[in-house]
C-alpha positions as a Python dict, from the first residue, in 0.01 Angstrom:
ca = {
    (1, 'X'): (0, 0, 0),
    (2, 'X'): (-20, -384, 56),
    (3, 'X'): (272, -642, 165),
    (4, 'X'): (171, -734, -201),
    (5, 'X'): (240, -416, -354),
    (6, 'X'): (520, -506, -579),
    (7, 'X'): (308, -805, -740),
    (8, 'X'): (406, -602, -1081),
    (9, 'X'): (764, -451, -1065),
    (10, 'X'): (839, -140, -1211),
    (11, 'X'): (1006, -107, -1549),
    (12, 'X'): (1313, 70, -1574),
    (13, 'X'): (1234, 333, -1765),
    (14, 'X'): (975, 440, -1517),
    (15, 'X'): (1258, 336, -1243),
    (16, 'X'): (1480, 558, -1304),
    (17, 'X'): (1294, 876, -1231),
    (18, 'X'): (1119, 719, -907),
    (19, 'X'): (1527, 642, -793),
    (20, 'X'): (1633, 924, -872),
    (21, 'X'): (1385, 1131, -693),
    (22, 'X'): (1438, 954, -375),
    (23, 'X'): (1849, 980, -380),
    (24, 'X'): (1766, 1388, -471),
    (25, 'X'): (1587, 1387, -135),
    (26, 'X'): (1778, 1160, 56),
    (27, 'X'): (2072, 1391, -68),
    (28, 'X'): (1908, 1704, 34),
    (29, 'X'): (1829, 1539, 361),
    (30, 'X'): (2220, 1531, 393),
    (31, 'X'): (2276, 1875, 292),
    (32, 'X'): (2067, 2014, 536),
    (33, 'X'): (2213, 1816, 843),
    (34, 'X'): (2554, 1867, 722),
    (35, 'X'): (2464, 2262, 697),
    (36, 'X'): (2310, 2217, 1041),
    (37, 'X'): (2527, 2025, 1202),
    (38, 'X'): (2897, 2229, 1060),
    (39, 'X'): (2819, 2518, 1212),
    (40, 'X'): (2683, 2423, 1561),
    (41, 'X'): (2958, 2221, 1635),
    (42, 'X'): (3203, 2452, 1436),
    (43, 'X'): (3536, 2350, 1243),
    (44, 'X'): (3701, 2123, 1528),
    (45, 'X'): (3376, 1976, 1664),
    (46, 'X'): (3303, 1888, 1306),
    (47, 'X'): (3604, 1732, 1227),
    (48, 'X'): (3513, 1523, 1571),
    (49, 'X'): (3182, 1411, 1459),
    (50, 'X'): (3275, 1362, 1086),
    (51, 'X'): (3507, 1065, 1191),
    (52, 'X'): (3194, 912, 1360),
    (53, 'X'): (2989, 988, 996),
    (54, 'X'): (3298, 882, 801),
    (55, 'X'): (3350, 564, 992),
    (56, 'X'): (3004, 434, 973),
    (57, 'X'): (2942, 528, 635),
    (58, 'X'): (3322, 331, 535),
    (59, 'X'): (3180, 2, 702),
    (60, 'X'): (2821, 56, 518),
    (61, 'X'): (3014, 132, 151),
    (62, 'X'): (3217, -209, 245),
    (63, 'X'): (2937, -376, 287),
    (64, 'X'): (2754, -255, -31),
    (65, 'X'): (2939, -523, -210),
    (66, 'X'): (2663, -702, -30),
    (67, 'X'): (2377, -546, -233),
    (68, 'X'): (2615, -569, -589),
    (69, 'X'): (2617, -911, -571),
    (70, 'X'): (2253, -965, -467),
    (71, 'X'): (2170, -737, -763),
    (72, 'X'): (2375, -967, -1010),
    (73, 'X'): (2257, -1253, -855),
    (74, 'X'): (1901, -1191, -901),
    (75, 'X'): (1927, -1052, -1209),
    (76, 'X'): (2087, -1289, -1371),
    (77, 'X'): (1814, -1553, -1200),
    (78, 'X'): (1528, -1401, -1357),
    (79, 'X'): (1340, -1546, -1511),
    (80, 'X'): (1385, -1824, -1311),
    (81, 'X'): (1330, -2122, -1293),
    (82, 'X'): (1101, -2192, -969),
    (83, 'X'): (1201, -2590, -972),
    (84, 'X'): (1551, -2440, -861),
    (85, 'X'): (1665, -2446, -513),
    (86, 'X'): (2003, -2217, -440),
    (87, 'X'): (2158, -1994, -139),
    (88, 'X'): (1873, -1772, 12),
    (89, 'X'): (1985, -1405, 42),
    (90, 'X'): (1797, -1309, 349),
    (91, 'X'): (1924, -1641, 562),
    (92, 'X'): (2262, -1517, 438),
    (93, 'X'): (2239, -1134, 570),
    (94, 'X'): (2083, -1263, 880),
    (95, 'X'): (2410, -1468, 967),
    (96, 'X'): (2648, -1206, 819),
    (97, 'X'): (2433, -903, 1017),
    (98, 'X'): (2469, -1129, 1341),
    (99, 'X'): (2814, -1208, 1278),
    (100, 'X'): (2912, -786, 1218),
    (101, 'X'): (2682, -695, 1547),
    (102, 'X'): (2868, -908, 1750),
    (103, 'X'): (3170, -826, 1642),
    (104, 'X'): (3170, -452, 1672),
    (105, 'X'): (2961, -455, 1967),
    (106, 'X'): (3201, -693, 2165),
    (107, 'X'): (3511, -516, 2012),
    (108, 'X'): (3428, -155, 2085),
    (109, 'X'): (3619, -61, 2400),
    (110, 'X'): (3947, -160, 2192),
    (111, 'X'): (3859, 80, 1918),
    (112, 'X'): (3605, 309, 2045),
    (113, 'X'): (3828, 551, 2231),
    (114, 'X'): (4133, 609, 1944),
    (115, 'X'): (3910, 641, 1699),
    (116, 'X'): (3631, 844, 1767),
    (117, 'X'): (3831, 1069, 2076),
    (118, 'X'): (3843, 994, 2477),
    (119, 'X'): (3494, 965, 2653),
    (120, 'X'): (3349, 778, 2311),
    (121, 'X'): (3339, 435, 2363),
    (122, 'X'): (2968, 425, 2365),
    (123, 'X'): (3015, 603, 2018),
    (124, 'X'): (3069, 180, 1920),
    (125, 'X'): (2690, 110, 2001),
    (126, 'X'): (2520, 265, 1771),
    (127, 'X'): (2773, 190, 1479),
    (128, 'X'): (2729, -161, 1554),
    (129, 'X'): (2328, -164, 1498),
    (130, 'X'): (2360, 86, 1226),
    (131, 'X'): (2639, -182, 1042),
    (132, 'X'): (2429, -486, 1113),
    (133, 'X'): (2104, -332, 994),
    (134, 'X'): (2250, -221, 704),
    (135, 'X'): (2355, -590, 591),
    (136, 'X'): (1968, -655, 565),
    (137, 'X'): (1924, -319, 362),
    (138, 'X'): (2207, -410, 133),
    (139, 'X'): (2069, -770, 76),
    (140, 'X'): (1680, -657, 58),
    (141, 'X'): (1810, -364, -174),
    (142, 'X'): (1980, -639, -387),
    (143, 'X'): (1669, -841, -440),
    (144, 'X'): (1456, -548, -503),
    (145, 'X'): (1692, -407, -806),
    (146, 'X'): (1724, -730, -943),
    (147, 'X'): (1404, -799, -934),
    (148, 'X'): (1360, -457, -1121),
    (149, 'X'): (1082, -326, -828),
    (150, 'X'): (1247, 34, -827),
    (151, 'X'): (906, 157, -664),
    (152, 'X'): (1024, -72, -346),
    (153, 'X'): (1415, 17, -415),
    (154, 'X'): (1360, 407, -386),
    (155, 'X'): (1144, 355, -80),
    (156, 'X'): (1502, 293, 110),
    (157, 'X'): (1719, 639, 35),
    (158, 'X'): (1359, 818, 92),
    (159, 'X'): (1290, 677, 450),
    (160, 'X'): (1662, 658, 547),
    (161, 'X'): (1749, 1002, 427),
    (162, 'X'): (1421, 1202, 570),
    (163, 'X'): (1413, 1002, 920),
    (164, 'X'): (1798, 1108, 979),
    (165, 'X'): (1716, 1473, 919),
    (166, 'X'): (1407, 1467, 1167),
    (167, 'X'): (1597, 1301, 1417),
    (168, 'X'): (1936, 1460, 1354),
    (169, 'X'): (1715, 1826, 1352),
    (170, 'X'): (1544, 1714, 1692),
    (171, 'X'): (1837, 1612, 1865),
    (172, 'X'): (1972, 1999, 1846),
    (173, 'X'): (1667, 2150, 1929),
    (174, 'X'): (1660, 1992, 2251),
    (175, 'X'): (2084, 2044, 2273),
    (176, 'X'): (2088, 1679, 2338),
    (177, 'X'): (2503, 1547, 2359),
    (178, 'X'): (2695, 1406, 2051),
    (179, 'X'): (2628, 1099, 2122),
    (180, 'X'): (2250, 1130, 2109),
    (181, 'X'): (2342, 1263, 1753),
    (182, 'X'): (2562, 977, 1659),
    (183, 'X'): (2226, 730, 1738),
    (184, 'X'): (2012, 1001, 1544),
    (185, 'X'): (2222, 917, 1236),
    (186, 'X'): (2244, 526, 1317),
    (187, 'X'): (1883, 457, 1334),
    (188, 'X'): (1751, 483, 1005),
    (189, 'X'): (1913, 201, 918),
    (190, 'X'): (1709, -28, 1090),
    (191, 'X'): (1421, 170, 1011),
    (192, 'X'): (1443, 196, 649),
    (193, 'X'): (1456, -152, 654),
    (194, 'X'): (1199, -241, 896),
    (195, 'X'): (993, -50, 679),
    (196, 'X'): (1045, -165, 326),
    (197, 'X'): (1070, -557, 496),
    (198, 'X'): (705, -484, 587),
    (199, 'X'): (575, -313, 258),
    (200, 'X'): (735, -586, 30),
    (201, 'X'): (776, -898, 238),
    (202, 'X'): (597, -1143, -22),
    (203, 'X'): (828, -1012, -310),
    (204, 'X'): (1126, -997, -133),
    (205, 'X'): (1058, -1375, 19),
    (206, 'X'): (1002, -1477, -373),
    (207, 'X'): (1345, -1354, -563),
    (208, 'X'): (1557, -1420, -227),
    (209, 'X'): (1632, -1755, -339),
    (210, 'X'): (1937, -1731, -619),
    (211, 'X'): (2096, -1981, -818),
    (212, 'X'): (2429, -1990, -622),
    (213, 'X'): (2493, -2227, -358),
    (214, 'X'): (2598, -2075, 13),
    (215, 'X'): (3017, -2157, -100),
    (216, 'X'): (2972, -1947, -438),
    (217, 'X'): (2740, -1691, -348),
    (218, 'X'): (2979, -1594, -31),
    (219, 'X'): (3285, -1646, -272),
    (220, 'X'): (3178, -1360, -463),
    (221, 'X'): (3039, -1147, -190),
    (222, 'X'): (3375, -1168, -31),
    (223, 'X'): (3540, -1035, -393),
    (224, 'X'): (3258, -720, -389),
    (225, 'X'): (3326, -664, -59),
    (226, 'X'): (3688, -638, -125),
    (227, 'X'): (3593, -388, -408),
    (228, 'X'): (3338, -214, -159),
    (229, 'X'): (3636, -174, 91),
    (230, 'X'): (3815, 26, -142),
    (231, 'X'): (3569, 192, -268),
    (232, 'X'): (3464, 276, 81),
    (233, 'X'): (3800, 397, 197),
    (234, 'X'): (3796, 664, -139),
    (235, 'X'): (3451, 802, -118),
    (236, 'X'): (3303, 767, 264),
    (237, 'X'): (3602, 721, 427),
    (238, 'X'): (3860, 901, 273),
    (239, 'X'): (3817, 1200, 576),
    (240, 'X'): (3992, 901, 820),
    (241, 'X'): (4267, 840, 544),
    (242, 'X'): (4314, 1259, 562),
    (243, 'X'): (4269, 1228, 938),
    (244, 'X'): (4550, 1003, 978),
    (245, 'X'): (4812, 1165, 680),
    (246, 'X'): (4675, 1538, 677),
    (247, 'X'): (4872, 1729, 1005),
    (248, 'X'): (4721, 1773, 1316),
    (249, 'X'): (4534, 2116, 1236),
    (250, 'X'): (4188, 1995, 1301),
    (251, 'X'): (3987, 2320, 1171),
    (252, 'X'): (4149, 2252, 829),
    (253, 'X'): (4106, 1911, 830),
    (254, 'X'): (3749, 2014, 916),
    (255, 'X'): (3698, 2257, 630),
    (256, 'X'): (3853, 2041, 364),
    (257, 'X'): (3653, 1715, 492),
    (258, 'X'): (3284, 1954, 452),
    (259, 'X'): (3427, 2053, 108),
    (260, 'X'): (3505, 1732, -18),
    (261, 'X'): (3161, 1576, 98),
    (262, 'X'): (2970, 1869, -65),
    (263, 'X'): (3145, 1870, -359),
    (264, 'X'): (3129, 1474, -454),
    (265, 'X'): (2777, 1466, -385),
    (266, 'X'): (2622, 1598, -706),
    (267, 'X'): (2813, 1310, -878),
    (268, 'X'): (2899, 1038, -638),
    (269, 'X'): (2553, 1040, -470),
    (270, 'X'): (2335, 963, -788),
    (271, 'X'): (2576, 735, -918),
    (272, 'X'): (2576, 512, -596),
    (273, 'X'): (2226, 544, -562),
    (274, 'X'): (2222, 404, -952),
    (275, 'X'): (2488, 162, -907),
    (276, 'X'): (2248, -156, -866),
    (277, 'X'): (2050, -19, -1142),
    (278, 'X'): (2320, -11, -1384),
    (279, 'X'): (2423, -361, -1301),
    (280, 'X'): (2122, -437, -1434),
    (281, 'X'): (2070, -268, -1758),
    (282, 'X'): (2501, -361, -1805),
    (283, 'X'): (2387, -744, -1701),
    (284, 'X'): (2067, -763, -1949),
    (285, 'X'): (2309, -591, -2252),
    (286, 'X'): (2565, -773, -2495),
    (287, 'X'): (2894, -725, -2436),
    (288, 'X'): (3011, -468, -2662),
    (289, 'X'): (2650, -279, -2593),
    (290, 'X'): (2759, -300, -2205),
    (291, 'X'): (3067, -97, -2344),
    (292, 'X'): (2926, 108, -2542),
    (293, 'X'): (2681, 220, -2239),
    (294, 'X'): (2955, 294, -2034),
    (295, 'X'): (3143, 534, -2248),
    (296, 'X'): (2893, 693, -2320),
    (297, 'X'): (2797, 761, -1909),
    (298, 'X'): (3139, 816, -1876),
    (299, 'X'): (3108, 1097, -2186),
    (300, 'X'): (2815, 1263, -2045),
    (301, 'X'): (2986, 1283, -1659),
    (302, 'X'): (3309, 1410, -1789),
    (303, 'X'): (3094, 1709, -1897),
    (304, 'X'): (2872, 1778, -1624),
    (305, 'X'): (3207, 1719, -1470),
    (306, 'X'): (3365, 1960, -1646),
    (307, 'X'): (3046, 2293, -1586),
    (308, 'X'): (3028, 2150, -1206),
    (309, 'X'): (3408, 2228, -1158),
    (310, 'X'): (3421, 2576, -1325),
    (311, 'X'): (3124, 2624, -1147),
    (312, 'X'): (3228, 2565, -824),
    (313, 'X'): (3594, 2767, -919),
    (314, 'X'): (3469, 3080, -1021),
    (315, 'X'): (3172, 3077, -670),
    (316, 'X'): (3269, 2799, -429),
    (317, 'X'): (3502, 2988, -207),
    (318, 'X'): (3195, 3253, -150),
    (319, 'X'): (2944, 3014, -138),
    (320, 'X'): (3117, 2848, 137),
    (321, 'X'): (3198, 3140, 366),
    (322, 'X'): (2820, 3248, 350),
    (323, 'X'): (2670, 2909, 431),
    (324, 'X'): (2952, 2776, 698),
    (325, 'X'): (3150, 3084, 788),
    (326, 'X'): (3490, 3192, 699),
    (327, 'X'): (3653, 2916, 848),
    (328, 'X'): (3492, 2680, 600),
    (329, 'X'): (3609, 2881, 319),
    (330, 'X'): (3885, 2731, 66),
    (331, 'X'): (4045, 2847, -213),
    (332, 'X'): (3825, 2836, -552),
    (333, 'X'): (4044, 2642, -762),
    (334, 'X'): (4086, 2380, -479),
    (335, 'X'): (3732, 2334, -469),
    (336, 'X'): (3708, 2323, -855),
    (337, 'X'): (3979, 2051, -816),
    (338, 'X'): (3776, 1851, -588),
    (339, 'X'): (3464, 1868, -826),
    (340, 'X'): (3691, 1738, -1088),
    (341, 'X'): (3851, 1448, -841),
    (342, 'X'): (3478, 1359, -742),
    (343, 'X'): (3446, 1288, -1160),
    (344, 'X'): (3721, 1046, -1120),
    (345, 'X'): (3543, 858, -881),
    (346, 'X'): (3239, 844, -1090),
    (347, 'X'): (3452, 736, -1422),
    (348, 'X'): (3558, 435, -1153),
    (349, 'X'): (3227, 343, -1079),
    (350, 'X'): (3069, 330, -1386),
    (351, 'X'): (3373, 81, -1518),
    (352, 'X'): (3327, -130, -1232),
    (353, 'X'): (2953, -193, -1246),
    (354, 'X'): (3029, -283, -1593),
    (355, 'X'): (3273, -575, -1539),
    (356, 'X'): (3106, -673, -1198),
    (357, 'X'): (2766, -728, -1453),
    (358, 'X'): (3069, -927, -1693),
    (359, 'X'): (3069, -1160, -1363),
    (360, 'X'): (3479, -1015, -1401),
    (361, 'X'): (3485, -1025, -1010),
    (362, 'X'): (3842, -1033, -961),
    (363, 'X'): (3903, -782, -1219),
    (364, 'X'): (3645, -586, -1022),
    (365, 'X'): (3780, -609, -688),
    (366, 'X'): (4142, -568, -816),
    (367, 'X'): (4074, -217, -987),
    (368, 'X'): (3957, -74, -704),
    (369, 'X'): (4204, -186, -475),
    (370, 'X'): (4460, -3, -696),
    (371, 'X'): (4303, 300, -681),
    (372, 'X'): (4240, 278, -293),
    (373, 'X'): (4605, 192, -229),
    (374, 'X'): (4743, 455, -507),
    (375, 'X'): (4504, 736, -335),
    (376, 'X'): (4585, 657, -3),
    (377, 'X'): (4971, 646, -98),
    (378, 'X'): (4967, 951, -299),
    (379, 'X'): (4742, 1142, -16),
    (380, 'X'): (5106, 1034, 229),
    (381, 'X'): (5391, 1125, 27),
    (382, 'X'): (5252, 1393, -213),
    (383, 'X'): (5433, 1777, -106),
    (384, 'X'): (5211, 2029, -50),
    (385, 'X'): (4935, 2113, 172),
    (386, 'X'): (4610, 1888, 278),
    (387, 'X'): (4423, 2004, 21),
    (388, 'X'): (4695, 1926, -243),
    (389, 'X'): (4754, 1579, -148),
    (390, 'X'): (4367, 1554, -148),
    (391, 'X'): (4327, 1635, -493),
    (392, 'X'): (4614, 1422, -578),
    (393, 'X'): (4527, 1110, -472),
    (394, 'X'): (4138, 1143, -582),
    (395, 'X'): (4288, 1166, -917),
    (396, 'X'): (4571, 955, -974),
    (397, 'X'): (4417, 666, -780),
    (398, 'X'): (4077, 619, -963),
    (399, 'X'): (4197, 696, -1306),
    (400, 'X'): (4434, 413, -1267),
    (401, 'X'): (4136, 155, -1101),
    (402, 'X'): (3902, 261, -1438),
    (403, 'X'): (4214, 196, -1666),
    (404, 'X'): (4238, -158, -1477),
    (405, 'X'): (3863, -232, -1561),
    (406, 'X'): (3868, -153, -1928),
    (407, 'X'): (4169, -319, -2025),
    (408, 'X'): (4131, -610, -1808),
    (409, 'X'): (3746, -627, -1787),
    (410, 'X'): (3616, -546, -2138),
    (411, 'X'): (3882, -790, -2329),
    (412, 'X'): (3713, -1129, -2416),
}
């Protein structure tokens, strides 16, 4: 494969099983460290560790408002108009990557140490590179799905999801310390995008130039990124929200924080992976197509919703003893539950890649700020145990964000 490999992008249709093949494997890749990692470090070490995952993967969702609007933006450029000279998308990650390095980097001794536990400060170092790298990933990622080159776009879950298992899986066979794991899951970042920077440079270099100026372009990056902070909070970094409202028994926080990442993923993790390509296909449709498109996603996941939850109900509590040990297990309907919380979420997205496309970015941001607030609210004052107040607020919280989007987003 050439630097000019992506001279001819790939269509959608043959996209979307190239995309989807890489998020199955970067999501396996996950599975397996998570059933790795869980029972080495058993219930309390987990919990531990997960606020490390949890709190790097919450800055990287924030910052996937990044890769939204450099989807839109190039989108909605092509075909384009070469005479044209606008905001360039790689100068503007470069500044924003620099900007978040130096930031975290010089800020970590403050944080370090309540967050992630005493003796952790250096925990800050590799969640600075990881959160700076990633601001190139988002904005390369933006340019390649816009562009339509899914070939280039599913390159980036496939070397970022295998190269964290092999180094995850190496660091404990040789019993190397946490912290050696907390780089093993930082540096794909930079790697991913190291490598797809070199495969499709020339592309990349020829849609990086949008139509926005530098004001407007980081006007509405700073309204996705307010979206992407919510939506952060809810899906990677809801296990901080639960850390900080959900008791002080760490094993249970532990077994409901493994639950609730296993049992999103068969929804949330194809749906983010296909976010940028349904901003797309809801950019290049009419308006009441674009709504039509979305109910019927939003159809189809209620139903694989719907099997997924009974699913997990009638075998989760088993499944979970066997593959984690007893102190993983939780109660079948509370897993069920979760399944059908994780569906929420998805009905959330789906709505808000369909007004974002509508350039609604204030309707955007604001529905997703409801449902973070609601969630987080309802996960605080809700009776009844942490697994309860879980359910509860993944509910409540993204129903009410979707209900924003269509009434507010899909009006003329």
């Amino acid at each position: 494969m050439t630097a000019d490999a992506d001279a001819v992008p790939v269509t959608s249709r043959r996209g979307l099983p190239l995309v989807l093949a890489a998020t199955a494997i970067s999501a396996a890749s996950s599975f397996v460290i998570l059933l790795i990692v869980a029972p080495a470090l058993g219930p309390a070490g987990y919990a531990s560790f997960s606020v490390f995952w949890a709190a790097l993967f919450m800055l990287v969702g924030v910052l996937f408002g990044v890769q939204q609007e450099a989807t839109r933006a190039v989108a909605d450029a092509v075909p384009r108009d070469t005479s044209r000279r606008g905001a360039s998308l790689v100068h503007f990650a470069v500044v924003l990557g620099g900007g978040a390095l130096a930031i975290l980097a010089a800020t970590g001794p403050l944080w370090a140490e309540p967050v992630f536990g005493a003796g952790h400060t250096v925990w800050a170092f590799p969640l600075a590179i990881a959160v700076a790298s990633y601001v190139g990933v988002a904005a390369v990622n933006g340019v390649l799905a816009g562009s339509a080159n899914w070939s280039g776009f599913a390159l980036v879950p496939l070397v970022d999801g295998v190269s964290r298992l092999v180094l995850v899986g190496i660091v404990l066979l040789t019993g190397a310390d946490t912290t050696a794991l907390c780089w093993a899951v930082a540096v794909p970042f930079p790697l991913s995008l190291v490598v797809v920077a070199l495969f499709w440079r020339s592309g990349i270099a020829r849609h990086s130039v949008v139509g926005e100026s530098y004001g407007r372009l980081t006007a509405n990056v700073a309204r996705t990124v307010v979206a992407s902070a919510a939506n952060a909070v809810l899906v990677n970094g809801f296990p901080v929200v639960l850390a900080l409202f959900g008791g002080g028994d760490r094993a249970a926080l532990g077994a409901v924080v493994l639950a609730l990442t296993l049992t999103r993923a068969p929804i949330l993790v194809p749906l983010t992976a296909l976010q940028s390509m349904l901003i797309t296909r809801f950019s290049a449709s009419s308006r009441s197509a674009s709504i039509r498109f979305a109910l019927l996603l939003i159809g189809c996941l209620a139903v694989f919703t719907a099997f997924a939850a009974f699913l997990a109900a009638l075998c989760g509590e088993a499944v979970f003893a066997w593959l984690f040990g007893d102190g993983f297990a939780l109660d079948g309907m509370l897993l069920g539950f979760l399944v059908g919380a994780s569906g929420c979420l998805g009905v959330l997205t789906v709505t808000g890649a369909s007004v974002l496309a509508a350039k609604r970015h204030t309707v955007f941001a604001t529905g997703w700020v409801l449902a973070c607030v609601l969630s987080v609210v309802l996960v605080a004052v809700f009776p009844g145990d942490i697994g309860t107040r879980t359910v509860a607020g993944l509910i409540g919280g993204p129903l009410i964000g979707a209900s924003w989007h269509a009434a507010f987003g899909w009006r003329r």
